[in-house]
mmCIF file of C-alpha atoms in Angstrom:
data_model
loop_
_atom_site.group_PDB
_atom_site.id
_atom_site.type_symbol
_atom_site.label_atom_id
_atom_site.label_comp_id
_atom_site.label_asym_id
_atom_site.label_seq_id
_atom_site.Cartn_x
_atom_site.Cartn_y
_atom_site.Cartn_z
ATOM 1 C CA MET A 1 -1.580 -48.094 -46.425
ATOM 2 C CA THR A 2 -2.560 -50.604 -49.100
ATOM 3 C CA GLY A 3 -0.614 -52.040 -51.993
ATOM 4 C CA GLU A 4 2.807 -51.457 -50.443
ATOM 5 C CA VAL A 5 5.792 -53.333 -51.820
ATOM 6 C CA PHE A 6 8.136 -54.588 -49.115
ATOM 7 C CA GLU A 7 11.310 -52.659 -48.412
ATOM 8 C CA ALA A 8 13.389 -52.259 -45.275
ATOM 9 C CA ASN A 9 16.469 -50.449 -44.032
ATOM 10 C CA SER A 10 18.201 -52.359 -41.240
ATOM 11 C CA GLY A 11 20.052 -49.307 -39.976
ATOM 12 C CA GLU A 12 16.813 -47.350 -39.580
ATOM 13 C CA ILE A 13 15.047 -50.228 -37.849
ATOM 14 C CA SER A 14 18.012 -50.726 -35.532
ATOM 15 C CA GLY A 15 18.037 -47.012 -34.734
ATOM 16 C CA LEU A 16 14.342 -47.258 -33.916
ATOM 17 C CA SER A 17 15.107 -50.202 -31.636
ATOM 18 C CA ASN A 18 17.609 -48.069 -29.728
ATOM 19 C CA MET A 19 15.092 -45.242 -29.469
ATOM 20 C CA LEU A 20 12.533 -47.601 -27.929
ATOM 21 C CA VAL A 21 15.095 -48.595 -25.293
ATOM 22 C CA GLU A 22 15.448 -44.926 -24.353
ATOM 23 C CA ILE A 23 11.692 -44.355 -24.329
ATOM 24 C CA GLY A 24 11.246 -47.463 -22.197
ATOM 25 C CA ALA A 25 13.802 -46.101 -19.728
ATOM 26 C CA ASP A 26 11.980 -42.758 -19.566
ATOM 27 C CA LEU A 27 8.695 -44.553 -18.929
ATOM 28 C CA GLY A 28 10.439 -46.539 -16.205
ATOM 29 C CA ASP A 29 11.567 -43.264 -14.627
ATOM 30 C CA ALA A 30 7.985 -41.994 -14.710
ATOM 31 C CA CYS A 31 6.826 -45.207 -13.054
ATOM 32 C CA SER A 32 9.529 -44.986 -10.374
ATOM 33 C CA LEU A 33 8.678 -41.352 -9.678
ATOM 34 C CA ILE A 34 5.057 -42.271 -8.961
ATOM 35 C CA GLY A 35 6.009 -45.390 -7.023
ATOM 36 C CA GLU A 36 8.573 -43.680 -4.801
ATOM 37 C CA HIS A 37 7.050 -40.225 -4.379
ATOM 38 C CA GLY A 38 3.356 -40.652 -5.205
ATOM 39 C CA ALA A 39 2.108 -41.278 -1.671
ATOM 40 C CA LEU A 40 0.778 -38.627 0.680
ATOM 41 C CA ALA A 41 2.873 -38.341 3.836
ATOM 42 C CA ASN A 42 -0.006 -37.401 6.103
ATOM 43 C CA GLY A 43 1.495 -38.118 9.512
ATOM 44 C CA ALA A 44 0.251 -40.259 12.375
ATOM 45 C CA ASP A 45 -2.129 -37.625 13.779
ATOM 46 C CA ALA A 46 -3.718 -36.537 10.496
ATOM 47 C CA GLY A 47 -7.405 -35.656 10.456
ATOM 48 C CA ARG A 48 -10.023 -37.390 8.363
ATOM 49 C CA ILE A 49 -9.578 -35.131 5.326
ATOM 50 C CA PHE A 50 -5.916 -36.069 4.988
ATOM 51 C CA VAL A 51 -6.595 -39.711 5.761
ATOM 52 C CA GLY A 52 -9.178 -39.748 2.982
ATOM 53 C CA LEU A 53 -6.811 -38.026 0.568
ATOM 54 C CA ALA A 54 -4.029 -40.479 1.465
ATOM 55 C CA GLN A 55 -6.303 -43.388 0.557
ATOM 56 C CA VAL A 56 -7.199 -41.748 -2.761
ATOM 57 C CA CYS A 57 -3.518 -41.129 -3.516
ATOM 58 C CA ASP A 58 -2.642 -44.758 -2.787
ATOM 59 C CA LEU A 59 -5.265 -45.791 -5.340
ATOM 60 C CA THR A 60 -3.917 -43.223 -7.803
ATOM 61 C CA ARG A 61 -0.349 -44.422 -7.402
ATOM 62 C CA SER A 62 -1.333 -48.053 -7.920
ATOM 63 C CA VAL A 63 -3.361 -47.360 -11.073
ATOM 64 C CA ILE A 64 -0.845 -45.064 -12.743
ATOM 65 C CA ALA A 65 2.408 -46.815 -11.812
ATOM 66 C CA GLY A 66 1.074 -50.153 -13.054
ATOM 67 C CA GLU A 67 0.116 -48.713 -16.424
ATOM 68 C CA PHE A 68 3.441 -46.903 -16.855
ATOM 69 C CA ALA A 69 5.354 -50.083 -16.015
ATOM 70 C CA ASP A 70 3.347 -51.984 -18.622
ATOM 71 C CA MET A 71 4.068 -49.384 -21.300
ATOM 72 C CA SER A 72 7.758 -49.410 -20.428
ATOM 73 C CA GLU A 73 7.886 -53.192 -20.777
ATOM 74 C CA TRP A 74 6.235 -52.971 -24.217
ATOM 75 C CA GLN A 75 8.991 -50.636 -25.400
ATOM 76 C CA HIS A 76 11.773 -52.910 -24.164
ATOM 77 C CA GLN A 77 10.306 -56.130 -25.563
ATOM 78 C CA THR A 78 9.474 -54.535 -28.897
ATOM 79 C CA SER A 79 12.994 -53.104 -29.052
ATOM 80 C CA VAL A 80 14.403 -56.647 -28.851
ATOM 81 C CA GLU A 81 12.149 -57.730 -31.722
ATOM 82 C CA LEU A 82 13.156 -54.739 -33.852
ATOM 83 C CA ASN A 83 16.838 -55.448 -33.279
ATOM 84 C CA ALA A 84 16.250 -59.003 -34.476
ATOM 85 C CA ALA A 85 14.377 -57.626 -37.492
ATOM 86 C CA ALA A 86 17.352 -55.439 -38.357
ATOM 87 C CA TRP A 87 19.490 -58.577 -38.590
ATOM 88 C CA PHE A 88 17.159 -60.649 -40.714
ATOM 89 C CA TYR A 89 16.522 -57.654 -42.978
ATOM 90 C CA HIS A 90 20.298 -57.308 -43.325
ATOM 91 C CA ASP A 91 20.203 -59.159 -46.638
ATOM 92 C CA THR A 92 16.797 -58.250 -48.015
ATOM 93 C CA ASP A 93 17.396 -60.090 -51.286
ATOM 94 C CA ALA A 94 17.522 -63.414 -49.433
ATOM 95 C CA LYS A 95 14.177 -62.794 -47.711
ATOM 96 C CA ASN A 96 14.885 -65.539 -45.206
ATOM 97 C CA TYR A 97 16.368 -65.973 -41.737
ATOM 98 C CA ASP A 98 19.880 -66.988 -42.842
ATOM 99 C CA ALA A 99 21.578 -63.767 -41.774
ATOM 100 C CA PHE A 100 19.674 -63.740 -38.512
ATOM 101 C CA ASN A 101 20.478 -67.390 -37.770
ATOM 102 C CA ARG A 102 24.172 -66.753 -38.284
ATOM 103 C CA VAL A 103 24.326 -64.032 -35.636
ATOM 104 C CA MET A 104 22.144 -66.065 -33.274
ATOM 105 C CA GLU A 105 24.548 -69.018 -33.040
ATOM 106 C CA GLY A 106 25.075 -69.604 -29.317
ATOM 107 C CA ASN A 107 23.096 -66.485 -28.320
ATOM 108 C CA SER A 108 19.767 -66.233 -26.516
ATOM 109 C CA PHE A 109 19.294 -62.752 -27.948
ATOM 110 C CA PRO A 110 20.876 -61.242 -31.035
ATOM 111 C CA PRO A 111 23.689 -58.770 -30.420
ATOM 112 C CA ALA A 112 23.015 -55.126 -31.141
ATOM 113 C CA TYR A 113 22.972 -54.391 -34.841
ATOM 114 C CA ASP A 114 26.333 -52.946 -35.784
ATOM 115 C CA SER A 115 25.311 -49.882 -37.821
ATOM 116 C CA PRO A 116 22.171 -48.279 -36.378
ATOM 117 C CA ALA A 117 20.889 -44.951 -37.630
ATOM 118 C CA ALA A 118 20.931 -42.104 -35.136
ATOM 119 C CA TYR A 119 17.468 -41.061 -33.991
ATOM 120 C CA SER A 120 16.869 -37.783 -32.188
ATOM 121 C CA ARG A 121 14.085 -37.063 -29.734
ATOM 122 C CA VAL A 122 11.444 -34.398 -29.926
ATOM 123 C CA HIS A 123 11.863 -33.989 -26.156
ATOM 124 C CA GLU A 124 14.951 -34.683 -24.069
ATOM 125 C CA LEU A 125 13.621 -35.951 -20.751
ATOM 126 C CA ASP A 126 14.936 -36.117 -17.218
ATOM 127 C CA ILE A 127 11.950 -37.256 -15.184
ATOM 128 C CA LYS A 128 12.759 -36.514 -11.558
ATOM 129 C CA ALA A 129 10.788 -35.564 -8.476
ATOM 130 C CA PRO A 130 10.172 -31.821 -8.030
ATOM 131 C CA PRO A 131 12.059 -30.294 -5.096
ATOM 132 C CA PRO A 132 10.257 -31.034 -1.822
ATOM 133 C CA PRO A 133 8.910 -28.135 0.265
ATOM 134 C CA SER A 134 11.596 -26.435 2.306
ATOM 135 C CA ASP A 135 9.568 -27.151 5.430
ATOM 136 C CA VAL A 136 6.415 -29.015 6.377
ATOM 137 C CA LYS A 137 3.433 -26.751 6.948
ATOM 138 C CA ASP A 138 0.481 -28.013 8.928
ATOM 139 C CA VAL A 139 -2.579 -26.297 10.358
ATOM 140 C CA ARG A 140 -0.691 -25.097 13.421
ATOM 141 C CA THR A 141 1.957 -23.476 11.219
ATOM 142 C CA LEU A 142 -0.770 -21.748 9.247
ATOM 143 C CA VAL A 143 -2.395 -20.427 12.416
ATOM 144 C CA GLU A 144 0.962 -19.090 13.604
ATOM 145 C CA GLU A 145 1.569 -17.348 10.276
ATOM 146 C CA THR A 146 -1.862 -15.706 10.103
ATOM 147 C CA ILE A 147 -2.869 -15.129 13.748
ATOM 148 C CA GLY A 148 0.326 -15.509 15.719
ATOM 149 C CA TRP A 149 -1.086 -14.818 19.155
ATOM 150 C CA MET A 150 -3.561 -17.696 18.782
ATOM 151 C CA SER A 151 -0.693 -20.149 19.287
ATOM 152 C CA ASP A 152 0.251 -18.322 22.455
ATOM 153 C CA VAL A 153 -3.324 -18.674 23.697
ATOM 154 C CA ASP A 154 -3.209 -22.356 22.826
ATOM 155 C CA GLU A 155 0.013 -22.782 24.790
ATOM 156 C CA LYS A 156 -1.332 -20.949 27.837
ATOM 157 C CA VAL A 157 -4.603 -22.876 27.802
ATOM 158 C CA ASN A 158 -2.719 -26.134 27.422
ATOM 159 C CA GLU A 159 -0.589 -25.283 30.443
ATOM 160 C CA ALA A 160 -3.606 -24.266 32.501
ATOM 161 C CA PHE A 161 -6.228 -26.799 31.450
ATOM 162 C CA GLY A 162 -4.291 -29.680 29.872
ATOM 163 C CA TRP A 163 -5.777 -29.611 26.382
ATOM 164 C CA SER A 164 -4.930 -27.939 23.067
ATOM 165 C CA PRO A 165 -7.741 -25.748 21.736
ATOM 166 C CA ILE A 166 -6.199 -25.590 18.257
ATOM 167 C CA ASP A 167 -5.934 -29.371 17.997
ATOM 168 C CA PHE A 168 -9.509 -29.656 19.247
ATOM 169 C CA ALA A 169 -11.026 -27.114 16.856
ATOM 170 C CA LEU A 170 -9.063 -28.065 13.750
ATOM 171 C CA GLU A 171 -8.734 -31.832 14.285
ATOM 172 C CA PRO A 172 -10.478 -32.846 11.010
ATOM 173 C CA LEU A 173 -8.054 -30.688 8.993
ATOM 174 C CA LYS A 174 -4.836 -31.734 10.714
ATOM 175 C CA GLY A 175 -2.053 -32.727 8.363
ATOM 176 C CA PRO A 176 0.702 -31.165 6.221
ATOM 177 C CA TRP A 177 -1.350 -29.254 3.651
ATOM 178 C CA ASN A 178 1.663 -28.305 1.524
ATOM 179 C CA GLU A 179 2.238 -32.048 0.959
ATOM 180 C CA LEU A 180 -0.699 -31.819 -1.436
ATOM 181 C CA GLU A 181 1.135 -29.270 -3.555
ATOM 182 C CA ARG A 182 4.262 -31.452 -3.633
ATOM 183 C CA LEU A 183 2.226 -34.485 -4.587
ATOM 184 C CA GLY A 184 0.433 -32.635 -7.367
ATOM 185 C CA GLY A 185 3.812 -31.692 -8.814
ATOM 186 C CA VAL A 186 4.886 -35.347 -8.779
ATOM 187 C CA TYR A 187 1.853 -36.482 -10.769
ATOM 188 C CA ARG A 188 2.111 -33.604 -13.233
ATOM 189 C CA THR A 189 5.832 -34.238 -13.814
ATOM 190 C CA SER A 190 5.404 -37.981 -14.260
ATOM 191 C CA CYS A 191 2.324 -37.863 -16.491
ATOM 192 C CA GLU A 192 3.609 -35.027 -18.657
ATOM 193 C CA GLY A 193 6.835 -36.998 -19.045
ATOM 194 C CA VAL A 194 4.828 -39.940 -20.374
ATOM 195 C CA GLU A 195 2.959 -37.588 -22.701
ATOM 196 C CA LYS A 196 6.297 -36.431 -24.126
ATOM 197 C CA CYS A 197 7.409 -40.063 -24.445
ATOM 198 C CA GLY A 198 4.372 -40.521 -26.667
ATOM 199 C CA GLU A 199 5.460 -37.626 -28.851
ATOM 200 C CA ASN A 200 8.983 -39.067 -29.076
ATOM 201 C CA LEU A 201 7.589 -42.445 -30.089
ATOM 202 C CA GLY A 202 5.230 -40.881 -32.616
ATOM 203 C CA ALA A 203 8.081 -39.020 -34.316
ATOM 204 C CA ALA A 204 10.279 -42.142 -34.438
ATOM 205 C CA THR A 205 7.419 -44.222 -35.844
ATOM 206 C CA ALA A 206 6.778 -41.661 -38.586
ATOM 207 C CA ARG A 207 10.467 -41.651 -39.518
ATOM 208 C CA VAL A 208 10.828 -45.421 -39.912
ATOM 209 C CA ARG A 209 7.737 -45.546 -42.134
ATOM 210 C CA GLU A 210 9.715 -43.690 -44.792
ATOM 211 C CA SER A 211 12.115 -46.614 -45.260
ATOM 212 C CA TRP A 212 10.208 -49.646 -43.996
ATOM 213 C CA LYS A 213 7.258 -50.783 -46.101
ATOM 214 C CA GLY A 214 5.060 -53.834 -46.237
ATOM 215 C CA GLN A 215 2.860 -55.902 -43.984
ATOM 216 C CA ALA A 216 5.169 -56.023 -40.957
ATOM 217 C CA SER A 217 5.778 -52.294 -41.158
ATOM 218 C CA GLN A 218 2.063 -51.594 -41.194
ATOM 219 C CA ARG A 219 1.481 -53.796 -38.165
ATOM 220 C CA PHE A 220 4.271 -52.071 -36.289
ATOM 221 C CA HIS A 221 2.920 -48.658 -37.235
ATOM 222 C CA GLN A 222 -0.531 -49.546 -35.910
ATOM 223 C CA ALA A 223 0.816 -51.002 -32.664
ATOM 224 C CA SER A 224 3.251 -48.151 -32.054
ATOM 225 C CA THR A 225 0.675 -45.474 -32.851
ATOM 226 C CA SER A 226 -1.689 -47.055 -30.338
ATOM 227 C CA GLN A 227 1.070 -46.767 -27.740
ATOM 228 C CA SER A 228 1.842 -43.114 -28.452
ATOM 229 C CA LYS A 229 -1.849 -42.153 -28.359
ATOM 230 C CA ALA A 230 -2.243 -43.845 -24.984
ATOM 231 C CA MET A 231 0.849 -42.055 -23.657
ATOM 232 C CA ASN A 232 -0.461 -38.698 -24.857
ATOM 233 C CA TRP A 233 -3.650 -39.330 -22.845
ATOM 234 C CA TRP A 234 -1.743 -39.257 -19.568
ATOM 235 C CA GLY A 235 -0.514 -35.657 -19.756
ATOM 236 C CA PRO A 236 -4.000 -34.230 -19.144
ATOM 237 C CA VAL A 237 -4.533 -36.738 -16.315
ATOM 238 C CA GLY A 238 -1.455 -35.483 -14.465
ATOM 239 C CA ARG A 239 -2.351 -31.835 -14.932
ATOM 240 C CA ILE A 240 -5.887 -32.420 -13.663
ATOM 241 C CA ILE A 241 -4.664 -34.295 -10.574
ATOM 242 C CA ASP A 242 -2.231 -31.459 -9.851
ATOM 243 C CA LEU A 243 -4.989 -28.844 -10.105
ATOM 244 C CA ALA A 244 -7.336 -30.970 -7.991
ATOM 245 C CA LEU A 245 -4.807 -31.352 -5.171
ATOM 246 C CA GLN A 246 -4.077 -27.638 -5.404
ATOM 247 C CA ARG A 247 -7.804 -27.005 -5.001
ATOM 248 C CA ALA A 248 -7.914 -29.250 -1.928
ATOM 249 C CA SER A 249 -4.874 -27.490 -0.460
ATOM 250 C CA ASP A 250 -6.428 -24.060 -1.035
ATOM 251 C CA GLU A 251 -9.698 -25.154 0.564
ATOM 252 C CA ILE A 252 -7.909 -26.500 3.635
ATOM 253 C CA GLN A 253 -5.887 -23.308 4.081
ATOM 254 C CA LYS A 254 -8.963 -21.109 3.729
ATOM 255 C CA ALA A 255 -10.891 -23.286 6.169
ATOM 256 C CA VAL A 256 -8.127 -23.141 8.776
ATOM 257 C CA ILE A 257 -7.931 -19.360 8.527
ATOM 258 C CA GLU A 258 -11.716 -18.955 8.698
ATOM 259 C CA VAL A 259 -11.980 -21.166 11.775
ATOM 260 C CA ALA A 260 -9.048 -19.400 13.426
ATOM 261 C CA GLU A 261 -10.603 -15.992 12.766
ATOM 262 C CA THR A 262 -13.923 -17.177 14.185
ATOM 263 C CA ILE A 263 -12.184 -18.257 17.383
ATOM 264 C CA ARG A 264 -10.107 -15.074 17.475
ATOM 265 C CA ASP A 265 -13.184 -12.862 17.494
ATOM 266 C CA LEU A 266 -14.712 -14.868 20.349
ATOM 267 C CA LEU A 267 -11.494 -14.869 22.381
ATOM 268 C CA LYS A 268 -10.775 -11.166 22.299
ATOM 269 C CA GLN A 269 -12.503 -10.609 25.630
ATOM 270 C CA GLU A 270 -10.555 -13.414 27.267
ATOM 271 C CA VAL A 271 -7.009 -12.364 26.398
ATOM 272 C CA GLN A 272 -4.792 -9.371 26.920
ATOM 273 C CA ILE A 273 -2.414 -8.547 24.097
ATOM 274 C CA ASP A 274 0.714 -6.530 24.795
ATOM 275 C CA GLY A 275 1.289 -5.056 21.356
ATOM 276 C CA ALA A 276 4.744 -3.777 22.206
ATOM 277 C CA VAL A 277 6.212 -7.202 22.853
ATOM 278 C CA ALA A 278 3.499 -9.350 21.224
ATOM 279 C CA ILE A 279 2.875 -11.333 24.398
ATOM 280 C CA VAL A 280 -0.539 -12.839 25.082
ATOM 281 C CA LYS A 281 -1.707 -13.253 28.632
ATOM 282 C CA ILE A 282 -4.867 -15.061 29.666
ATOM 283 C CA ALA A 283 -6.838 -12.660 31.845
ATOM 284 C CA LEU A 284 -7.159 -14.897 34.912
ATOM 285 C CA LYS A 285 -9.772 -13.918 37.459
ATOM 286 C CA LYS A 286 -8.970 -12.993 41.008
ATOM 287 C CA THR A 287 -10.938 -15.873 42.484
ATOM 288 C CA PRO A 288 -8.790 -18.834 41.384
ATOM 289 C CA VAL A 289 -11.292 -21.686 41.479
ATOM 290 C CA VAL A 290 -14.347 -19.766 40.329
ATOM 291 C CA GLY A 291 -12.303 -17.662 37.899
ATOM 292 C CA TRP A 292 -10.579 -20.600 36.267
ATOM 293 C CA GLY A 293 -13.792 -22.582 35.912
ATOM 294 C CA TRP A 294 -15.744 -19.693 34.458
ATOM 295 C CA GLN A 295 -12.984 -18.718 32.083
ATOM 296 C CA ALA A 296 -12.330 -22.283 31.001
ATOM 297 C CA GLU A 297 -15.957 -22.572 29.975
ATOM 298 C CA ARG A 298 -15.791 -19.329 27.968
ATOM 299 C CA ILE A 299 -12.598 -20.394 26.212
ATOM 300 C CA TYR A 300 -13.976 -23.856 25.568
ATOM 301 C CA ASN A 301 -17.150 -22.390 24.057
ATOM 302 C CA ALA A 302 -15.099 -20.194 21.728
ATOM 303 C CA PHE A 303 -13.152 -23.145 20.410
ATOM 304 C CA LYS A 304 -16.283 -25.307 20.327
ATOM 305 C CA GLU A 305 -17.909 -22.773 18.011
ATOM 306 C CA GLY A 306 -14.766 -22.870 15.895
ATOM 307 C CA TYR A 307 -14.962 -26.656 15.855
ATOM 308 C CA ASP A 308 -18.582 -26.554 14.700
ATOM 309 C CA ARG A 309 -17.667 -24.140 11.919
ATOM 310 C CA CYS A 310 -14.791 -26.432 10.991
ATOM 311 C CA GLN A 311 -17.194 -29.351 10.582
ATOM 312 C CA THR A 312 -19.264 -27.380 8.082
ATOM 313 C CA LEU A 313 -16.171 -26.479 6.063
ATOM 314 C CA VAL A 314 -14.864 -30.038 6.241
ATOM 315 C CA ASN A 315 -18.063 -31.291 4.652
ATOM 316 C CA GLN A 316 -17.493 -28.871 1.781
ATOM 317 C CA ILE A 317 -13.876 -29.985 1.365
ATOM 318 C CA GLN A 318 -15.013 -33.602 1.453
ATOM 319 C CA GLU A 319 -16.906 -32.918 -1.771
ATOM 320 C CA THR A 320 -13.588 -32.144 -3.486
ATOM 321 C CA VAL A 321 -11.989 -35.261 -1.999
ATOM 322 C CA ASP A 322 -14.914 -37.360 -3.233
ATOM 323 C CA ALA A 323 -14.627 -35.766 -6.686
ATOM 324 C CA ILE A 324 -10.925 -36.673 -6.860
ATOM 325 C CA LYS A 325 -11.720 -40.233 -5.815
ATOM 326 C CA SER A 326 -14.467 -40.463 -8.433
ATOM 327 C CA PHE A 327 -12.021 -39.212 -11.066
ATOM 328 C CA ILE A 328 -9.401 -41.825 -10.192
ATOM 329 C CA GLU A 329 -11.959 -44.623 -10.101
ATOM 330 C CA ALA A 330 -13.270 -43.404 -13.455
ATOM 331 C CA ILE A 331 -9.877 -43.716 -15.159
ATOM 332 C CA LYS A 332 -9.136 -46.998 -13.371
ATOM 333 C CA GLU A 333 -12.198 -48.694 -14.859
ATOM 334 C CA PRO A 334 -11.259 -48.442 -18.573
ATOM 335 C CA ILE A 335 -7.646 -49.359 -17.815
ATOM 336 C CA GLU A 336 -8.687 -52.585 -16.106
ATOM 337 C CA SER A 337 -11.278 -53.324 -18.792
ATOM 338 C CA ALA A 338 -8.687 -52.882 -21.530
ATOM 339 C CA LYS A 339 -6.078 -54.897 -19.637
ATOM 340 C CA ASN A 340 -8.451 -57.788 -19.060
ATOM 341 C CA GLU A 341 -10.117 -57.411 -22.464
ATOM 342 C CA VAL A 342 -13.491 -57.196 -20.723
ATOM 343 C CA GLU A 343 -15.074 -54.924 -23.306
ATOM 344 C CA LYS A 344 -14.177 -54.068 -26.885
ATOM 345 C CA GLU A 345 -15.729 -50.625 -26.510
ATOM 346 C CA LEU A 346 -14.964 -48.926 -23.221
ATOM 347 C CA ARG A 347 -17.782 -47.188 -21.424
ATOM 348 C CA PRO A 348 -17.608 -43.372 -21.358
ATOM 349 C CA ILE A 349 -16.433 -41.700 -18.150
ATOM 350 C CA LYS A 350 -17.496 -38.106 -18.837
ATOM 351 C CA ASP A 351 -20.246 -38.078 -16.194
ATOM 352 C CA LYS A 352 -17.916 -39.542 -13.571
ATOM 353 C CA ILE A 353 -15.264 -36.849 -14.008
ATOM 354 C CA GLU A 354 -17.720 -33.942 -14.221
ATOM 355 C CA PRO A 355 -17.740 -33.209 -10.429
ATOM 356 C CA LEU A 356 -13.969 -32.734 -10.411
ATOM 357 C CA LYS A 357 -14.169 -30.600 -13.553
ATOM 358 C CA LYS A 358 -16.494 -28.204 -11.747
ATOM 359 C CA ALA A 359 -14.224 -28.104 -8.685
ATOM 360 C CA VAL A 360 -11.025 -27.535 -10.668
ATOM 361 C CA GLU A 361 -12.540 -24.838 -12.869
ATOM 362 C CA GLU A 362 -13.082 -22.726 -9.756
ATOM 363 C CA VAL A 363 -9.304 -22.407 -9.357
ATOM 364 C CA ALA A 364 -8.103 -22.776 -12.954
ATOM 365 C CA ALA A 365 -10.808 -22.052 -15.493
ATOM 366 C CA GLY A 366 -9.743 -21.765 -19.113
ATOM 367 C CA ALA A 367 -9.644 -23.388 -22.514
ATOM 368 C CA GLU A 368 -6.630 -25.580 -21.677
ATOM 369 C CA VAL A 369 -8.324 -27.060 -18.609
ATOM 370 C CA ALA A 370 -11.492 -27.749 -20.590
ATOM 371 C CA GLN A 371 -9.424 -29.406 -23.328
ATOM 372 C CA ASP A 372 -7.633 -31.602 -20.800
ATOM 373 C CA PHE A 373 -10.922 -32.826 -19.350
ATOM 374 C CA ALA A 374 -12.246 -33.489 -22.853
ATOM 375 C CA LYS A 375 -9.140 -35.536 -23.686
ATOM 376 C CA VAL A 376 -9.403 -37.570 -20.496
ATOM 377 C CA ALA A 377 -13.089 -38.224 -21.151
ATOM 378 C CA ASP A 378 -12.146 -39.869 -24.462
ATOM 379 C CA VAL A 379 -10.863 -43.286 -23.341
ATOM 380 C CA THR A 380 -10.652 -44.833 -26.817
ATOM 381 C CA SER A 381 -6.854 -44.591 -26.762
ATOM 382 C CA LEU A 382 -6.765 -46.771 -23.629
ATOM 383 C CA GLY A 383 -8.866 -49.465 -25.238
ATOM 384 C CA GLY A 384 -6.905 -49.243 -28.463
ATOM 385 C CA ARG A 385 -3.443 -49.641 -26.930
ATOM 386 C CA GLU A 386 -1.757 -52.827 -28.119
ATOM 387 C CA ARG A 387 -0.652 -54.640 -24.980
ATOM 388 C CA LYS A 388 1.219 -57.519 -26.596
ATOM 389 C CA PRO A 389 4.774 -56.760 -27.767
ATOM 390 C CA PHE A 390 5.199 -56.310 -31.497
ATOM 391 C CA TYR A 391 6.135 -59.464 -33.406
ATOM 392 C CA THR A 392 7.483 -59.242 -36.938
ATOM 393 C CA GLY A 393 5.967 -62.551 -38.019
ATOM 394 C CA ASN A 394 6.663 -66.180 -38.949
ATOM 395 C CA GLN A 395 8.201 -67.726 -42.049
ATOM 396 C CA ASN A 396 7.963 -65.167 -44.878
ATOM 397 C CA GLU A 397 5.596 -62.756 -43.102
ATOM 398 C CA PRO A 398 8.337 -60.213 -42.259
ATOM 399 C CA TRP A 399 8.992 -59.754 -45.994
ATOM 400 C CA ALA A 400 5.366 -59.751 -47.133
ATOM 401 C CA ASP A 401 3.986 -56.917 -49.221
ATOM 402 C CA ALA A 402 0.933 -55.142 -47.889
ATOM 403 C CA SER A 403 -2.117 -56.253 -49.802
#
């Protein structure tokens, strides 16, 4: 882009200004979606796995929503500057601010340019929260769906002995596991929306370059391209978070079923199942005191073994939770470094996201997943994003040729 002679088309620049308003609104929707629906509703009695995931999701929401809000603000502020540029390019022969000053009399901001070109989007967006689950499913629901009579045993034991075996055995996994699937959909929808905003901005930037030449045009092109590249980076982030939460949800479900089946096998001698009416009866002994005490110990031991097995599985699931946390902290670091201008060259994050890559590939291996991780590992677009709104220039700079 060297040796360009200045030229400008006010209608095209004004149309671009309007497009940036729309893109800014879409980015605002993506930010609101994360802010309003990006938390994990884990419930007051959630176990440590869900509590840990809730903390990770709070960190995720803070990091992503803040960045989306910043990108949205860039679009809106730059749109104002482009609208002003359309006015002072209105009479390009004058190459001064006379036309602009005339429309600014008594105004804090220039009115919208009166003949903007019509820009079309590559993607029409409507960034909204995915439908919530029809019902909340927790570990107890899962036990009922897979081993129905176990809940009956739990109820009978609770009546007889005053404690819930299911709550005892599965305490670390308690929480609405299908909330993870909802939450993954929120992050995928929001981040892919931002990715498409980047494609919309890229197309609009390419169009205006055909009719706007010179130094100011080149500076806008560089700033806008840095924005669209940064937006495109977020699509893979959202897809990876979705897959990671899906992995965590799958692990929790499998763990609950495995623990329940372990307990089931140990309880078979202690219950009578009427298959005709699907009623479970605890086989109480004839000697009330001795029978109850002996049987309580046997039932307790069955659920204690289930609890011990649960602890082993929880430790495995915790590895996925830790990998998700490491991933979020890895993407947070370059964002904060770029925002605070700590480093000109951002440190690579490939090693920090590798544990999650291994976990996700167990549920969704393929070229697209590998490509998404490779794109996220390249943080140059984050460091290159222009964070100050575009400014056309002072004095004669807006009309300067590109040297």
